[in-house]
Coordinates of N, CA and C in Angstrom, one line a residue:
M1 N 12.3 -1.1 21.1 CA 11.4 -1.0 20.0 C 10.2 -0.2 20.3
K2 N 9.6 -0.4 21.5 CA 8.5 0.4 21.9 C 8.8 1.8 21.9
A3 N 10.0 2.2 22.4 CA 10.4 3.6 22.4 C 10.5 4.2 21.0
F4 N 11.1 3.4 20.1 CA 11.2 3.8 18.7 C 9.8 4.0 18.1
N5 N 8.9 3.1 18.3 CA 7.5 3.2 17.8 C 6.8 4.5 18.3
L6 N 7.1 4.8 19.6 CA 6.5 6.0 20.2 C 7.1 7.2 19.6
I7 N 8.4 7.2 19.4 CA 9.0 8.4 18.8 C 8.5 8.6 17.4
F8 N 8.4 7.5 16.6 CA 8.0 7.6 15.2 C 6.5 8.1 15.2
S9 N 5.7 7.6 16.1 CA 4.3 8.1 16.2 C 4.2 9.6 16.4
L10 N 5.1 10.1 17.2 CA 5.2 11.5 17.5 C 5.6 12.3 16.2
I11 N 6.6 11.6 15.5 CA 7.1 12.3 14.2 C 5.9 12.4 13.2
L12 N 5.1 11.3 13.1 CA 4.0 11.3 12.2 C 3.0 12.4 12.5
V13 N 2.7 12.5 13.8 CA 1.8 13.5 14.3 C 2.3 14.9 14.0
A14 N 3.6 15.1 14.2 CA 4.2 16.4 14.1 C 4.3 16.8 12.6
V15 N 4.8 15.8 11.8 CA 5.1 16.1 10.4 C 3.9 16.0 9.5
F16 N 3.2 14.8 9.7 CA 2.1 14.5 8.7 C 0.7 14.8 9.3
G17 N 0.7 15.0 10.6 CA -0.6 15.2 11.2 C -1.5 14.0 11.4
M18 N -0.8 12.8 11.6 CA -1.6 11.6 11.8 C -0.8 10.6 12.6
P19 N -1.5 9.8 13.4 CA -0.9 8.8 14.2 C -0.4 7.6 13.4
A20 N 0.6 6.8 13.8 CA 1.1 5.7 13.1 C 0.1 4.6 12.9
T21 N -0.9 4.5 13.8 CA -1.9 3.4 13.7 C -3.0 3.7 12.8
S22 N -3.0 4.9 12.1 CA -4.2 5.3 11.4 C -4.5 4.5 10.1
W23 N -3.4 3.9 9.5 CA -3.7 3.1 8.3 C -4.8 2.1 8.5
A24 N -4.7 1.2 9.5 CA -5.6 0.2 9.6 C -7.0 0.7 10.0
Q25 N -7.1 1.8 10.7 CA -8.3 2.3 11.1 C -9.1 2.9 10.0
S26 N -8.4 3.2 8.9 CA -9.1 3.9 7.8 C -9.8 3.0 6.8
Y27 N -9.4 1.8 6.7 CA -10.0 1.0 5.6 C -10.6 -0.4 6.0
D28 N -10.3 -0.8 7.2 CA -10.8 -2.2 7.6 C -12.2 -2.2 8.1
D29 N -13.1 -1.6 7.3 CA -14.5 -1.7 7.6 C -14.8 -3.1 7.1
D30 N -15.5 -3.9 7.9 CA -15.7 -5.3 7.6 C -16.5 -5.5 6.3
I31 N -16.2 -6.5 5.5 CA -16.9 -6.9 4.3 C -17.7 -8.2 4.6
Y32 N -19.0 -8.0 4.8 CA -19.8 -9.2 5.2 C -20.4 -9.8 3.9
V33 N -19.5 -10.4 3.1 CA -19.9 -11.1 1.9 C -20.2 -12.6 2.2
I34 N -19.3 -13.2 3.0 CA -19.5 -14.6 3.4 C -20.3 -14.7 4.7
D35 N -21.4 -15.4 4.6 CA -22.2 -15.6 5.8 C -21.6 -16.7 6.6
K36 N -20.9 -16.4 7.7 CA -20.2 -17.4 8.5 C -21.2 -18.2 9.4
T37 N -22.5 -17.7 9.5 CA -23.5 -18.4 10.3 C -24.2 -19.4 9.4
A38 N -24.0 -19.4 8.1 CA -24.7 -20.4 7.3 C -24.3 -21.8 7.6
P39 N -25.2 -22.7 7.6 CA -24.9 -24.1 8.0 C -24.0 -24.7 7.0
I40 N -23.0 -25.5 7.4 CA -22.2 -26.3 6.5 C -23.0 -27.4 5.9
P41 N -22.8 -27.5 4.6 CA -23.6 -28.6 3.9 C -23.4 -29.9 4.5
E42 N -24.5 -30.7 4.6 CA -24.3 -32.0 5.2 C -23.5 -32.9 4.3
N43 N -22.8 -33.8 4.9 CA -22.0 -34.8 4.2 C -21.0 -34.2 3.3
E44 N -20.5 -33.0 3.6 CA -19.5 -32.3 2.8 C -18.2 -33.0 2.9
T45 N -17.6 -33.3 1.8 CA -16.3 -34.0 1.8 C -15.2 -32.9 2.0
K46 N -14.0 -33.4 2.3 CA -12.8 -32.6 2.5 C -12.6 -31.8 1.2
K47 N -12.7 -32.4 0.1 CA -12.5 -31.7 -1.2 C -13.5 -30.6 -1.4
E48 N -14.8 -30.9 -1.1 CA -15.8 -29.9 -1.3 C -15.6 -28.7 -0.3
R49 N -15.2 -29.1 0.9 CA -14.9 -28.0 1.9 C -13.8 -27.1 1.4
K50 N -12.7 -27.7 0.8 CA -11.6 -27.0 0.3 C -12.0 -26.1 -0.8
E51 N -12.9 -26.6 -1.7 CA -13.4 -25.8 -2.8 C -14.2 -24.6 -2.4
R52 N -15.1 -24.9 -1.3 CA -16.0 -23.8 -0.8 C -15.1 -22.7 -0.2
I53 N -14.1 -23.1 0.6 CA -13.3 -22.1 1.2 C -12.5 -21.3 0.2
K54 N -12.1 -22.0 -0.9 CA -11.3 -21.3 -1.9 C -12.2 -20.3 -2.6
K55 N -13.5 -20.7 -2.9 CA -14.4 -19.7 -3.6 C -14.7 -18.5 -2.7
D56 N -14.9 -18.8 -1.4 CA -15.2 -17.7 -0.5 C -14.0 -16.7 -0.5
K57 N -12.8 -17.2 -0.5 CA -11.6 -16.3 -0.5 C -11.5 -15.5 -1.7
E58 N -11.8 -16.2 -2.9 CA -11.8 -15.5 -4.1 C -12.8 -14.3 -4.2
I59 N -13.9 -14.5 -3.6 CA -14.9 -13.5 -3.6 C -14.4 -12.3 -2.8
V60 N -13.9 -12.6 -1.6 CA -13.4 -11.5 -0.7 C -12.2 -10.8 -1.4
D61 N -11.3 -11.5 -1.9 CA -10.1 -10.9 -2.6 C -10.5 -10.1 -3.8
S62 N -11.6 -10.5 -4.5 CA -12.0 -9.7 -5.7 C -12.6 -8.4 -5.2
I63 N -13.2 -8.4 -4.1 CA -13.8 -7.1 -3.5 C -12.7 -6.2 -3.0
Y64 N -11.7 -6.8 -2.4 CA -10.6 -6.0 -2.0 C -9.8 -5.4 -3.2
H65 N -9.7 -6.1 -4.3 CA -9.1 -5.6 -5.5 C -9.9 -4.4 -6.0
L66 N -11.3 -4.6 -6.1 CA -12.1 -3.5 -6.6 C -12.0 -2.3 -5.7
K67 N -11.9 -2.4 -4.4 CA -11.7 -1.3 -3.5 C -10.4 -0.6 -3.8
A68 N -9.3 -1.4 -4.0 CA -8.0 -0.8 -4.3 C -8.0 -0.1 -5.6
E69 N -8.7 -0.7 -6.6 CA -8.7 0.0 -7.9 C -9.5 1.3 -7.9
L70 N -10.6 1.3 -7.2 CA -11.4 2.5 -7.1 C -10.6 3.6 -6.3
A71 N -9.9 3.2 -5.3 CA -9.1 4.1 -4.5 C -8.0 4.7 -5.3
A72 N -7.4 3.9 -6.2 CA -6.3 4.4 -7.1 C -6.9 5.4 -8.1
D73 N -8.1 5.1 -8.6 CA -8.7 5.9 -9.5 C -9.1 7.3 -8.9
D74 N -9.6 7.2 -7.7 CA -10.0 8.4 -6.9 C -8.8 9.2 -6.5
G75 N -7.6 8.5 -6.3 CA -6.4 9.2 -5.9 C -6.3 9.4 -4.4
Y76 N -6.9 8.5 -3.6 CA -6.8 8.6 -2.2 C -6.5 7.1 -1.7
F77 N -5.3 6.8 -1.5 CA -4.9 5.5 -1.1 C -3.5 5.5 -0.4
V78 N -3.2 4.4 0.2 CA -1.9 4.1 0.7 C -1.4 2.7 0.4
L79 N -0.2 2.6 -0.1 CA 0.4 1.3 -0.3 C 1.2 1.0 0.9
Q80 N 0.8 0.0 1.7 CA 1.5 -0.3 2.9 C 2.6 -1.4 2.6
A81 N 3.8 -0.9 2.5 CA 4.9 -1.8 2.1 C 5.5 -2.6 3.3
T82 N 5.6 -3.9 3.1 CA 6.3 -4.8 4.0 C 7.6 -5.3 3.4
E83 N 7.8 -5.1 2.1 CA 9.0 -5.5 1.4 C 9.5 -4.4 0.5
V84 N 10.8 -4.1 0.6 CA 11.4 -3.1 -0.2 C 12.7 -3.6 -0.8
R85 N 12.9 -3.2 -2.1 CA 14.1 -3.6 -2.8 C 14.7 -2.4 -3.5
N86 N 16.0 -2.3 -3.5 CA 16.7 -1.2 -4.2 C 17.3 -1.7 -5.5
S87 N 17.9 -0.8 -6.3 CA 18.4 -1.1 -7.6 C 19.7 -1.9 -7.4
Y88 N 20.3 -2.0 -6.2 CA 21.5 -2.7 -6.0 C 21.3 -4.2 -5.6
G89 N 20.0 -4.5 -5.5 CA 19.7 -5.9 -5.1 C 19.4 -6.1 -3.6
S90 N 19.6 -5.1 -2.8 CA 19.4 -5.2 -1.4 C 17.9 -5.4 -1.2
Y91 N 17.5 -6.4 -0.4 CA 16.1 -6.7 -0.2 C 15.7 -6.8 1.2
E92 N 14.7 -6.0 1.6 CA 14.3 -6.0 3.0 C 12.9 -6.5 3.1
M93 N 12.7 -7.5 4.0 CA 11.4 -8.1 4.2 C 10.9 -7.8 5.7
G94 N 9.6 -8.0 5.9 CA 9.1 -7.8 7.3 C 9.2 -6.4 7.8
L95 N 9.1 -5.4 6.9 CA 9.3 -4.0 7.3 C 8.0 -3.5 8.0
N96 N 8.1 -2.5 8.7 CA 7.0 -1.8 9.3 C 6.2 -1.0 8.3
D97 N 5.0 -1.4 8.0 CA 4.2 -0.7 7.0 C 3.7 0.7 7.4
N98 N 4.0 1.1 8.6 CA 3.7 2.5 9.0 C 4.8 3.4 8.7
T99 N 6.0 2.9 8.4 CA 7.2 3.7 8.0 C 7.6 3.5 6.6
N100 N 7.0 2.5 5.9 CA 7.4 2.2 4.5 C 6.1 2.3 3.7
F101 N 5.9 3.3 2.9 CA 4.6 3.5 2.3 C 4.6 4.4 1.1
M102 N 3.6 4.3 0.3 CA 3.4 5.2 -0.8 C 2.0 5.8 -0.6
L103 N 1.9 7.1 -0.4 CA 0.6 7.7 -0.1 C 0.2 8.7 -1.1
M104 N -1.1 8.7 -1.5 CA -1.6 9.7 -2.4 C -2.9 10.3 -1.8
Q105 N -2.9 11.6 -1.8 CA -4.1 12.3 -1.3 C -4.5 13.4 -2.3
G106 N -5.2 13.0 -3.3 CA -5.6 13.9 -4.4 C -4.4 14.2 -5.2
D107 N -4.0 15.5 -5.3 CA -2.9 15.9 -6.1 C -1.6 16.0 -5.4
K108 N -1.5 15.4 -4.2 CA -0.3 15.4 -3.4 C 0.0 14.0 -2.9
G109 N 1.2 13.8 -2.5 CA 1.6 12.5 -2.1 C 2.9 12.4 -1.2
I110 N 3.1 11.3 -0.6 CA 4.3 11.1 0.2 C 4.8 9.7 -0.2
F111 N 6.1 9.6 -0.4 CA 6.8 8.3 -0.6 C 7.9 8.2 0.5
Q112 N 7.8 7.1 1.3 CA 8.8 7.0 2.4 C 9.3 5.5 2.5
V113 N 10.6 5.3 2.7 CA 11.1 4.0 3.1 C 12.0 4.2 4.3
A114 N 12.0 3.2 5.2 CA 12.8 3.3 6.4 C 13.3 1.8 6.6
F115 N 14.5 1.6 6.3 CA 15.0 0.2 6.3 C 15.3 -0.2 7.8
N116 N 15.5 -1.5 7.9 CA 15.7 -2.1 9.3 C 17.1 -1.8 9.9
N117 N 18.0 -1.2 9.0 CA 19.3 -0.9 9.6 C 19.2 0.3 10.5
M118 N 20.3 0.5 11.2 CA 20.3 1.6 12.3 C 20.8 2.9 11.7
S119 N 21.2 3.0 10.5 CA 21.8 4.2 10.0 C 20.6 5.2 9.8
A120 N 21.0 6.5 10.0 CA 20.0 7.6 10.0 C 19.3 7.8 8.7
G121 N 20.1 7.7 7.6 CA 19.5 8.0 6.3 C 19.1 9.4 6.1
A122 N 18.6 9.7 4.9 CA 18.2 11.1 4.6 C 17.0 11.6 5.4
N123 N 16.2 10.7 5.9 CA 15.0 11.1 6.7 C 15.1 10.8 8.1
G124 N 16.3 10.4 8.6 CA 16.4 10.1 10.0 C 15.9 8.7 10.4
L125 N 15.3 8.0 9.5 CA 14.8 6.7 9.7 C 15.4 5.6 8.9
G126 N 16.6 5.9 8.4 CA 17.3 4.9 7.7 C 16.9 4.8 6.2
G127 N 16.3 5.8 5.7 CA 15.8 5.7 4.3 C 15.5 7.1 3.7
I128 N 14.4 7.2 3.0 CA 14.1 8.4 2.2 C 12.7 8.8 2.4
T129 N 12.4 10.1 2.5 CA 11.0 10.6 2.5 C 10.9 11.7 1.5
L130 N 9.9 11.6 0.6 CA 9.7 12.6 -0.4 C 8.2 13.1 -0.4
H131 N 8.0 14.4 -0.2 CA 6.7 15.0 -0.3 C 6.7 15.6 -1.7
G132 N 5.5 15.4 -2.4 CA 5.4 16.0 -3.7 C 4.0 16.2 -4.3
R133 N 3.9 16.9 -5.3 CA 2.7 17.1 -6.0 C 2.6 16.0 -7.1
I134 N 1.4 15.6 -7.3 CA 1.1 14.5 -8.3 C 0.8 15.1 -9.7
S135 N 1.4 14.7 -10.7 CA 1.1 15.1 -12.1 C 1.1 14.0 -13.1
N136 N 0.5 14.2 -14.2 CA 0.5 13.2 -15.3 C 0.0 11.8 -14.8
K137 N -1.0 11.8 -14.0 CA -1.5 10.5 -13.5 C -2.3 9.8 -14.6
K138 N -1.9 8.5 -14.8 CA -2.6 7.7 -15.8 C -2.9 6.3 -15.2
M139 N -4.1 5.7 -15.6 CA -4.5 4.4 -15.1 C -4.9 3.5 -16.3
T140 N -4.2 2.4 -16.4 CA -4.5 1.5 -17.5 C -4.6 0.0 -17.0
H141 N -4.8 -0.9 -17.9 CA -4.7 -2.4 -17.5 C -3.8 -3.1 -18.5
D142 N -3.1 -4.0 -18.0 CA -2.2 -4.8 -18.9 C -2.9 -6.0 -19.4
K143 N -2.3 -6.8 -20.2 CA -2.9 -8.0 -20.8 C -3.3 -9.1 -19.8
K144 N -2.7 -9.0 -18.6 CA -3.0 -10.0 -17.6 C -4.2 -9.6 -16.8
G145 N -4.7 -8.4 -16.9 CA -5.8 -7.9 -16.1 C -5.3 -7.1 -14.9
N146 N -4.0 -6.9 -14.7 CA -3.6 -6.1 -13.6 C -3.8 -4.6 -13.9
T147 N -4.0 -3.8 -12.8 CA -4.2 -2.4 -12.9 C -2.9 -1.7 -12.8
I148 N -2.6 -0.8 -13.7 CA -1.4 0.0 -13.7 C -1.6 1.5 -13.5
I149 N -1.0 2.1 -12.5 CA -1.1 3.5 -12.3 C 0.3 4.1 -12.4
S150 N 0.4 5.2 -13.2 CA 1.7 5.8 -13.3 C 1.5 7.3 -13.1
Y151 N 2.5 8.0 -12.5 CA 2.4 9.4 -12.3 C 3.8 10.0 -12.0
M152 N 3.9 11.3 -12.0 CA 5.1 12.0 -11.5 C 4.9 12.6 -10.2
M153 N 5.9 12.5 -9.3 CA 5.8 13.2 -8.0 C 6.9 14.2 -8.0
I154 N 6.4 15.5 -7.9 CA 7.3 16.7 -7.9 C 7.5 17.2 -6.5
G155 N 8.7 17.1 -6.0 CA 9.1 17.6 -4.7 C 10.0 18.8 -4.8
R156 N 10.3 19.4 -3.6 CA 11.2 20.5 -3.6 C 12.7 20.1 -3.9
R157 N 13.1 19.0 -3.3 CA 14.5 18.6 -3.5 C 14.7 17.5 -4.5
M158 N 13.6 16.8 -4.8 CA 13.7 15.6 -5.7 C 12.4 15.3 -6.3
N159 N 12.4 14.8 -7.5 CA 11.3 14.3 -8.3 C 11.4 12.8 -8.4
A160 N 10.2 12.2 -8.7 CA 10.3 10.7 -8.9 C 9.2 10.3 -9.9
S161 N 9.5 9.4 -10.7 CA 8.5 8.7 -11.6 C 8.0 7.5 -10.9
V162 N 6.7 7.3 -10.8 CA 6.2 6.2 -10.1 C 5.3 5.3 -11.0
T163 N 5.4 4.0 -10.9 CA 4.5 3.1 -11.5 C 4.0 2.1 -10.5
I164 N 2.7 1.9 -10.3 CA 2.2 1.0 -9.4 C 1.3 0.0 -10.1
T165 N 1.6 -1.3 -9.8 CA 0.8 -2.4 -10.4 C 0.0 -3.0 -9.3
I166 N -1.3 -3.0 -9.4 CA -2.2 -3.8 -8.5 C -2.6 -5.1 -9.2
F167 N -2.3 -6.2 -8.6 CA -2.5 -7.5 -9.2 C -4.0 -7.8 -9.2
K168 N -4.4 -8.4 -10.2 CA -5.9 -8.6 -10.5 C -6.5 -9.5 -9.5
E169 N -5.8 -10.4 -8.8 CA -6.4 -11.3 -7.8 C -6.8 -10.7 -6.5
N170 N -6.2 -9.6 -6.1 CA -6.5 -9.1 -4.8 C -6.0 -7.6 -4.7
D171 N -5.6 -7.2 -3.5 CA -5.2 -5.8 -3.4 C -3.7 -5.7 -3.2
Q172 N -3.0 -6.8 -3.5 CA -1.5 -6.7 -3.4 C -1.0 -5.9 -4.5
A173 N 0.0 -5.1 -4.3 CA 0.6 -4.1 -5.3 C 2.1 -4.0 -5.2
V174 N 2.7 -3.6 -6.3 CA 4.1 -3.3 -6.4 C 4.3 -1.9 -6.9
A175 N 5.1 -1.1 -6.3 CA 5.4 0.3 -6.7 C 6.8 0.4 -7.1
D176 N 7.1 0.8 -8.3 CA 8.5 1.1 -8.8 C 8.7 2.6 -8.8
V177 N 9.6 3.0 -8.0 CA 9.9 4.5 -7.9 C 11.3 4.8 -8.4
F178 N 11.3 5.7 -9.4 CA 12.6 6.1 -10.0 C 12.9 7.6 -9.7
P179 N 13.7 7.8 -8.7 CA 14.0 9.2 -8.3 C 14.8 9.8 -9.5
T180 N 14.6 11.1 -9.7 CA 15.4 11.8 -10.8 C 16.8 12.1 -10.4
L181 N 17.1 12.1 -9.1 CA 18.5 12.2 -8.7 C 19.2 10.8 -8.6
G182 N 20.0 10.5 -9.5 CA 20.6 9.2 -9.6 C 19.9 8.3 -10.5
N183 N 20.4 7.1 -10.7 CA 19.8 6.1 -11.6 C 19.2 5.0 -10.9
G184 N 19.0 5.1 -9.6 CA 18.5 4.0 -8.9 C 17.0 3.8 -9.0
R185 N 16.5 2.7 -8.5 CA 15.1 2.3 -8.5 C 14.8 1.7 -7.1
I186 N 13.7 2.1 -6.5 CA 13.2 1.5 -5.3 C 11.9 0.8 -5.5
T187 N 11.7 -0.4 -5.1 CA 10.5 -1.1 -5.3 C 9.8 -1.5 -4.0
L188 N 8.6 -1.1 -3.8 CA 7.8 -1.4 -2.6 C 6.7 -2.5 -3.0
R189 N 6.5 -3.4 -2.0 CA 5.5 -4.4 -2.2 C 4.6 -4.5 -1.0
G190 N 3.3 -4.5 -1.2 CA 2.4 -4.6 0.0 C 0.9 -4.4 -0.5
R191 N 0.1 -4.2 0.5 CA -1.4 -3.9 0.2 C -1.6 -2.5 -0.2
L192 N -2.4 -2.3 -1.2 CA -2.9 -0.9 -1.6 C -4.3 -0.8 -1.2
V193 N -4.6 0.1 -0.2 CA -5.9 0.2 0.4 C -6.4 1.6 0.3
P194 N -7.8 1.8 0.3 CA -8.3 3.2 0.4 C -7.9 3.9 1.6
Y195 N -7.5 5.2 1.5 CA -7.1 6.0 2.6 C -7.4 7.4 2.4
L196 N -8.2 8.0 3.2 CA -8.5 9.5 3.1 C -8.4 10.1 4.4
N197 N -7.5 11.1 4.5 CA -7.3 11.8 5.8 C -7.0 13.3 5.5
E198 N -8.0 14.1 5.6 CA -7.9 15.5 5.3 C -7.0 16.3 6.2
D199 N -6.6 15.6 7.3 CA -5.7 16.3 8.3 C -4.2 16.2 8.0
I200 N -3.9 15.3 7.0 CA -2.5 15.1 6.7 C -2.0 16.4 6.0
R201 N -0.8 16.9 6.5 CA -0.2 18.1 5.9 C 0.9 17.6 5.0
I202 N 0.8 17.8 3.7 CA 1.8 17.5 2.7 C 2.3 18.8 2.1
E203 N 3.6 19.0 2.3 CA 4.2 20.3 1.8 C 5.3 20.1 0.8
P204 N 4.9 19.9 -0.5 CA 5.9 19.6 -1.5 C 6.7 20.9 -1.8

C-alpha cells in the first residue's frame, strides 16, 4: 500500500503538478471560533454540556459551509470523495480522497475516480480521469437551503454534465456526474473545501 501511495504521488506530481498530500495543506487553516480555554460553567449539568457542545459544533459547521459555498462561487475548490456510487448500484466506501475527487480551478477542472478493485481502468487506477474546461456554470439554492452548482465539463475524449449539492448544515457535498459517452451516472460524496493551486496543469 505504501508503494502504491508513493507511485500515485509521483503520478500526481508528473501529471497534475501537485503532491497527493496537498489537499489537506490547502484549506485546514484553523478556525478559532470556539474558545477552548474558556472556563466551563459551574454546576453545568450533562444536558447543558451536551447542548453547549452541540451549539459549538453548529457554529463551526456553519463556517465550513460558508467557506465551501464561497469556494464554489469563486470556482476554486476540491470535493474530496470517500464514497462513490455508479449507475449500476455498485457502492464504494472508505476510498482514498486523494485519488477520488472533483476539482475546479477557475475555468478548468479534473474529475477522477479510482475504485478499490485492482483492475487498471481507463486511467490506470481502476477508474476514470477527465480533464476539461468548465462552461455554463450556475449556482442556486433549493427549498431546503442547500447550495446547488451545475456546469458542463468539456474534455478532449469525453464531456460530462455535473451537479454538485452542498448541504446547508456543513461542507458535506454530493456530486452527480453524467458523462456524455454512455447513459451512466457516477456519484461522489465527501467534503467540498477551498483549494487554489496555480501550479496544477490541466490540459483539456
